[in-house]
Short mmCIF file of C-alpha atoms in Angstrom, two decimals:
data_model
loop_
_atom_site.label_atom_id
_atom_site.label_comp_id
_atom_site.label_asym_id
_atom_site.label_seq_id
_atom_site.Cartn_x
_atom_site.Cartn_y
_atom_site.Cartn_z
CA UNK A 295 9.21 6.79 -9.99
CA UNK A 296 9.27 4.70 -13.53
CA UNK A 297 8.34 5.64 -16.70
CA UNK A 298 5.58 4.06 -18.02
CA UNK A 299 7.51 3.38 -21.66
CA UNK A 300 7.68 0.05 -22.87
CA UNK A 301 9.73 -2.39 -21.68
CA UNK A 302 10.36 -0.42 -18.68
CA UNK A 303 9.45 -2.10 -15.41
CA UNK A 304 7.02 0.25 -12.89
CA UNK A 305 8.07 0.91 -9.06
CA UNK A 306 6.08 -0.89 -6.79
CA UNK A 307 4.99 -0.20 -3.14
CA UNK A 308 4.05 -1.99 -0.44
CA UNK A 309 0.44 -0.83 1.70
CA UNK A 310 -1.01 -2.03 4.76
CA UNK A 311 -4.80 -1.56 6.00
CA UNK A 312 -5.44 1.58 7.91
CA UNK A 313 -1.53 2.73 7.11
CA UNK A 314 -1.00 5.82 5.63
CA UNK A 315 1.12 5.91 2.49
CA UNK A 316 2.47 9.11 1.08
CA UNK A 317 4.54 10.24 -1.74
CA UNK A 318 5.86 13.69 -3.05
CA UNK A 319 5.99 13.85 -6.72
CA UNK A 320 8.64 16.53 -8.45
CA UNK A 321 8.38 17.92 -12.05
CA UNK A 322 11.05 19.99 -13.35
CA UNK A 323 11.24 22.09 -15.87
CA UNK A 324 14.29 20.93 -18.20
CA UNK A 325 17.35 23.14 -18.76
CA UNK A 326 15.55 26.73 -19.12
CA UNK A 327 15.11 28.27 -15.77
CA UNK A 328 12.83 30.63 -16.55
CA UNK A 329 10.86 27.98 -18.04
CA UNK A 330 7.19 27.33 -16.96
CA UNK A 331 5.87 23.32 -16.14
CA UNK A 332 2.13 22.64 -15.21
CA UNK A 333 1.55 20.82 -11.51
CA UNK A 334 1.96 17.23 -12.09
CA UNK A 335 -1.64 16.02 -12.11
CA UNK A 336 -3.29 11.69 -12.02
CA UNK A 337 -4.15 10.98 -14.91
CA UNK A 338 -5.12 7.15 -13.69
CA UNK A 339 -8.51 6.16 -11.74
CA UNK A 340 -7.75 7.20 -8.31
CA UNK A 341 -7.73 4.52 -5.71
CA UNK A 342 -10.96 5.13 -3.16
CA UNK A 343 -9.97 7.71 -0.82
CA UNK A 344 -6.47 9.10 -2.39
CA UNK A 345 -5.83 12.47 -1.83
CA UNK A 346 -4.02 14.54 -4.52
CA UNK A 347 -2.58 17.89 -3.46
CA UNK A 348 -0.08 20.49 -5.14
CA UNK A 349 2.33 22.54 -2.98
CA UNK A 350 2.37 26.37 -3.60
CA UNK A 351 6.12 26.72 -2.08
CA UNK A 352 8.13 27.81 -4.97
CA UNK A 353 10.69 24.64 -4.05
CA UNK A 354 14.39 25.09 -5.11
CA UNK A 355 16.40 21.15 -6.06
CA UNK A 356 18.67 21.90 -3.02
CA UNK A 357 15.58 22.43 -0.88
CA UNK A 358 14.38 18.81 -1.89
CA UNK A 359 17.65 17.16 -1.58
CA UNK A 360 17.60 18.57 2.15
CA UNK A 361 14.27 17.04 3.01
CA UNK A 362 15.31 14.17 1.44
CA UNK A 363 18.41 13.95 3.62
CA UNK A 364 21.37 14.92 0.95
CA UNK A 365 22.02 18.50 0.88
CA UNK A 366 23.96 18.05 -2.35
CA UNK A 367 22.07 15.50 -4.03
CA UNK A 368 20.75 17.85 -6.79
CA UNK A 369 23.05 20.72 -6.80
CA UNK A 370 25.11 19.25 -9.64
CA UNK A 371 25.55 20.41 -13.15
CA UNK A 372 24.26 23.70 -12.76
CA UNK A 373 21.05 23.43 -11.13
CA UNK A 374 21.02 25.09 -8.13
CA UNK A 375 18.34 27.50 -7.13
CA UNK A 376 15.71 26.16 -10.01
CA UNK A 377 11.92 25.86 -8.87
CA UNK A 378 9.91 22.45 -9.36
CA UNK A 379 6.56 21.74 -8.87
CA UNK A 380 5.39 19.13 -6.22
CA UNK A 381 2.56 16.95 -6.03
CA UNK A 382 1.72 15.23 -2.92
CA UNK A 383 -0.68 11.86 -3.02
CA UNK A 384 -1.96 10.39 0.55
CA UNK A 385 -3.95 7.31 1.03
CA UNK A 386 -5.27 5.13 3.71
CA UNK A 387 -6.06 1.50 2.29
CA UNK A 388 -9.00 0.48 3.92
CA UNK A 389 -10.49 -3.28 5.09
CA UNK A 390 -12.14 -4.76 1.62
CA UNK A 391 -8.64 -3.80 -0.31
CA UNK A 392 -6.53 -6.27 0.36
CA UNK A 393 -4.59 -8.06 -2.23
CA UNK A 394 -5.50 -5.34 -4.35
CA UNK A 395 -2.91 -3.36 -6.53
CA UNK A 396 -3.36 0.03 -7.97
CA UNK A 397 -1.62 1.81 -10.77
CA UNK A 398 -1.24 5.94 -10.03
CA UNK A 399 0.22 7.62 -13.08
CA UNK A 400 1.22 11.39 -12.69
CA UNK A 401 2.02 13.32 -15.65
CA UNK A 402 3.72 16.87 -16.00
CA UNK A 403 2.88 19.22 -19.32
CA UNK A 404 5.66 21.48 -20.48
CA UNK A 405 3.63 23.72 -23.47
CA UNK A 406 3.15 20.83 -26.16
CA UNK A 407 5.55 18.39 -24.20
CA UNK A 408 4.16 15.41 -21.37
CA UNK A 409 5.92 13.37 -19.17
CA UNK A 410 4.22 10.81 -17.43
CA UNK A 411 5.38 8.71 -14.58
CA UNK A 412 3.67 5.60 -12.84
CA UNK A 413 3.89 3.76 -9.88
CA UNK A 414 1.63 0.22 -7.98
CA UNK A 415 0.71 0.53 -4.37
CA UNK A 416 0.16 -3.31 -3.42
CA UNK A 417 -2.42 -3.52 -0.30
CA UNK A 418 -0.85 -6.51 1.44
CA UNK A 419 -2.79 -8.83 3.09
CA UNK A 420 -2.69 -10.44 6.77
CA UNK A 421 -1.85 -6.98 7.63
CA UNK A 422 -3.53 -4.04 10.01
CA UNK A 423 -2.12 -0.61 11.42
CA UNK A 424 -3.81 -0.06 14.35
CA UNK A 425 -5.23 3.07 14.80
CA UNK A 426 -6.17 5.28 17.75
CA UNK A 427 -8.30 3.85 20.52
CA UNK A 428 -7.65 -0.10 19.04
CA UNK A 429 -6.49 -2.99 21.22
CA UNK A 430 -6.07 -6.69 20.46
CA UNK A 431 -9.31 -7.39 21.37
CA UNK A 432 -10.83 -4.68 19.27
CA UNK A 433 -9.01 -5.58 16.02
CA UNK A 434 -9.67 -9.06 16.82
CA UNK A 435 -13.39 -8.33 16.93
CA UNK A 436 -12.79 -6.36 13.38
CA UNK A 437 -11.47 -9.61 11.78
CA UNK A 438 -13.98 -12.27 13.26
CA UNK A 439 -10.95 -13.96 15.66
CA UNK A 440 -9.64 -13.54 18.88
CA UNK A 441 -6.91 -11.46 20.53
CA UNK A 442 -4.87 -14.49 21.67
CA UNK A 443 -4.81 -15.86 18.06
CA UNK A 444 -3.21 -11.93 17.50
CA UNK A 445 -0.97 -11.67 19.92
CA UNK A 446 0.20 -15.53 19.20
CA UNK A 447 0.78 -13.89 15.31
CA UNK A 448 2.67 -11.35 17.01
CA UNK A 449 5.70 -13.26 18.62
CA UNK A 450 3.59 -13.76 22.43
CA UNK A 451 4.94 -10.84 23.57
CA UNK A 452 3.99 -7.91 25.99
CA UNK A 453 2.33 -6.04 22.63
CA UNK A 454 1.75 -2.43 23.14
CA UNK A 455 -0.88 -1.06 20.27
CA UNK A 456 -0.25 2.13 19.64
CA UNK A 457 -1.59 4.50 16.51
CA UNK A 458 0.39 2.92 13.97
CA UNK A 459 1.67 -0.51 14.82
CA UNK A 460 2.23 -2.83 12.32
CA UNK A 461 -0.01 -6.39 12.85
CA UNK A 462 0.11 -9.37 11.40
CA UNK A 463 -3.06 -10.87 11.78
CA UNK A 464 -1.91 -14.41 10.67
CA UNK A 465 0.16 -16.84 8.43
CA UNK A 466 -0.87 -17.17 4.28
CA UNK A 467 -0.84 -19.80 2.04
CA UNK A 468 0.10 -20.68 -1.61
CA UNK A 469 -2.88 -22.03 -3.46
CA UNK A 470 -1.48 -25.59 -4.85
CA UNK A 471 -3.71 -26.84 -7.69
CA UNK A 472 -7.22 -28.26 -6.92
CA UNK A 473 -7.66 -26.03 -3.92
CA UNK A 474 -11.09 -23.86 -3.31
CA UNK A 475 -12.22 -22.18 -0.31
CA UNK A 476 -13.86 -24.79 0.67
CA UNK A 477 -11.10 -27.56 0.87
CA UNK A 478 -9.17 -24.30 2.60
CA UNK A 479 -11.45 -23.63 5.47
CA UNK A 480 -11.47 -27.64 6.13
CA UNK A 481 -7.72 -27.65 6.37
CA UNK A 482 -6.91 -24.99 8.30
CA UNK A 483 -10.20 -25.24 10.80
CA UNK A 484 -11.53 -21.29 9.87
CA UNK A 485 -14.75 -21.24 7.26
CA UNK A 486 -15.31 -19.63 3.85
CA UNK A 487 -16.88 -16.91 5.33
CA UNK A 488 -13.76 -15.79 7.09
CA UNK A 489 -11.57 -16.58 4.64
CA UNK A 490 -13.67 -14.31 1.45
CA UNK A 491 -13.25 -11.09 4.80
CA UNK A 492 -9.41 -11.61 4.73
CA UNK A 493 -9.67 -12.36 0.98
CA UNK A 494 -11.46 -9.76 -0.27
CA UNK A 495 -10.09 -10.24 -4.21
CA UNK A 496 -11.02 -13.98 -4.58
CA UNK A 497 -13.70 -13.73 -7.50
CA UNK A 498 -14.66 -17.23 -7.21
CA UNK A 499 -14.16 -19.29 -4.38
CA UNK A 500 -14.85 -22.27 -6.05
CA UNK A 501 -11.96 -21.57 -8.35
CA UNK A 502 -8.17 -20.33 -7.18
CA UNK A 503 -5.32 -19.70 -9.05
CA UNK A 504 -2.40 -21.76 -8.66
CA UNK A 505 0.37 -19.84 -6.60
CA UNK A 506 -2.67 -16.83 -5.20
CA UNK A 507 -1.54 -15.86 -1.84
CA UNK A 508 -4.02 -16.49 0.65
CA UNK A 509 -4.68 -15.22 4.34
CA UNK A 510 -6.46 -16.97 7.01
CA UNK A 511 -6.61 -17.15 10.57
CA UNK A 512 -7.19 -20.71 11.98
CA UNK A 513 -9.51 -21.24 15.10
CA UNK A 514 -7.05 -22.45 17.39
CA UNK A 515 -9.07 -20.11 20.19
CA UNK A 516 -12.63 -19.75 21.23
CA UNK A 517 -13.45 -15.98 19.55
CA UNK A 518 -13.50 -13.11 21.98
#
């Protein structure tokens, strides 16, 4: 978490395609007790697909500190045995979102009183979680390549996709100036076709900025 006041930098996490990502969010309730704090709720444009949940366990600060693997990371200064609220957020970044980055603010009312915390999911690109029932050849098929140029991407190893493995489905680039699509696809033997599917944020392809990270996957083998 960050707060969102001036001056004050935001957390930032890192996505892949077809990864889930999930964070619990905790609100509590100041130095009363017996005080009583809303369920933190988005108040941000949800990213497609995000699922926002609130827990109905009445959750102590020792209770978190043992899921989060310290025992005694919150039972300091008086605070053991006081309830928080929890909101849990899950999202799958789907193909299209790449290079994408997405601001989720969460804020907690206390009567009159708001807090509000944000965080950015970046959707990496050049990335893929495989998912159940994938192979090489499938996710190559998925990303217009072939399964040796994966599995070169992938060290040339004995690569065993299983729900959940982390790809890489090729090298990027730096845009230097002058560069476009176009001058792109001729250099690294892919076209602009290919490049706008692993490049889903390029506006213009006519027109990169200087220093945009770029993904592509060179035709070094006949597609499968």
């Amino acid at each position: 978490e960050a707060s969102t006041e001036e001056g004050q930098e935001l957390t930032r996490a890192r996505a892949y395609v077809n990864c889930l990502v999930r964070a619990s969010l905790y609100a509590l309730a100041g130095p009363n007790p017996d005080a009583v704090i809303g369920d933190p709720v988005l108040v941000s444009a949800r990213p497609p697909g995000m699922a926002v949940s609130h827990s109905d366990e009445a959750l102590t600060l020792a209770a978190i500190g043992q899921n989060r693997g310290n025992a005694g990371l919150f039972d300091v200064d008086g605070n053991q045995g006081r309830t928080v609220k929890r909101t849990d957020v899950q999202w799958i970044p789907q193909q299209g979102q790449e290079g994408q980055e997405y601001t989720v603010c969460m804020q907690a009312a206390l009567g009159a009183s708001t807090n509000t915390r944000c965080f950015v999911i970046a959707v990496a690109r050049c990335r893929y979680c495989a998912a159940s029932g994938d192979t090489l050849s499938s996710i190559a098929a998925r990303f217009h390549t072939s399964w040796l140029q994966l599995w070169s991407a992938n060290g040339a190893r004995n690569l065993a996709v299983t729900p959940g493995t982390l790809l890489v489905l090729g090298p990027t680039y730096t845009a230097k100036p002058l560069d476009s699509l176009d001058s792109l696809a001729t250099r690294f033997h892919t076209d602009v076709e290919k490049l706008l599917l692993l490049n889903p944020d390029i506006a213009d392809p006519a027109v990169i900025p200087v220093g945009h990270e770029i993904c592509f996957l060179p035709d070094i083998c006949p597609a499968a």
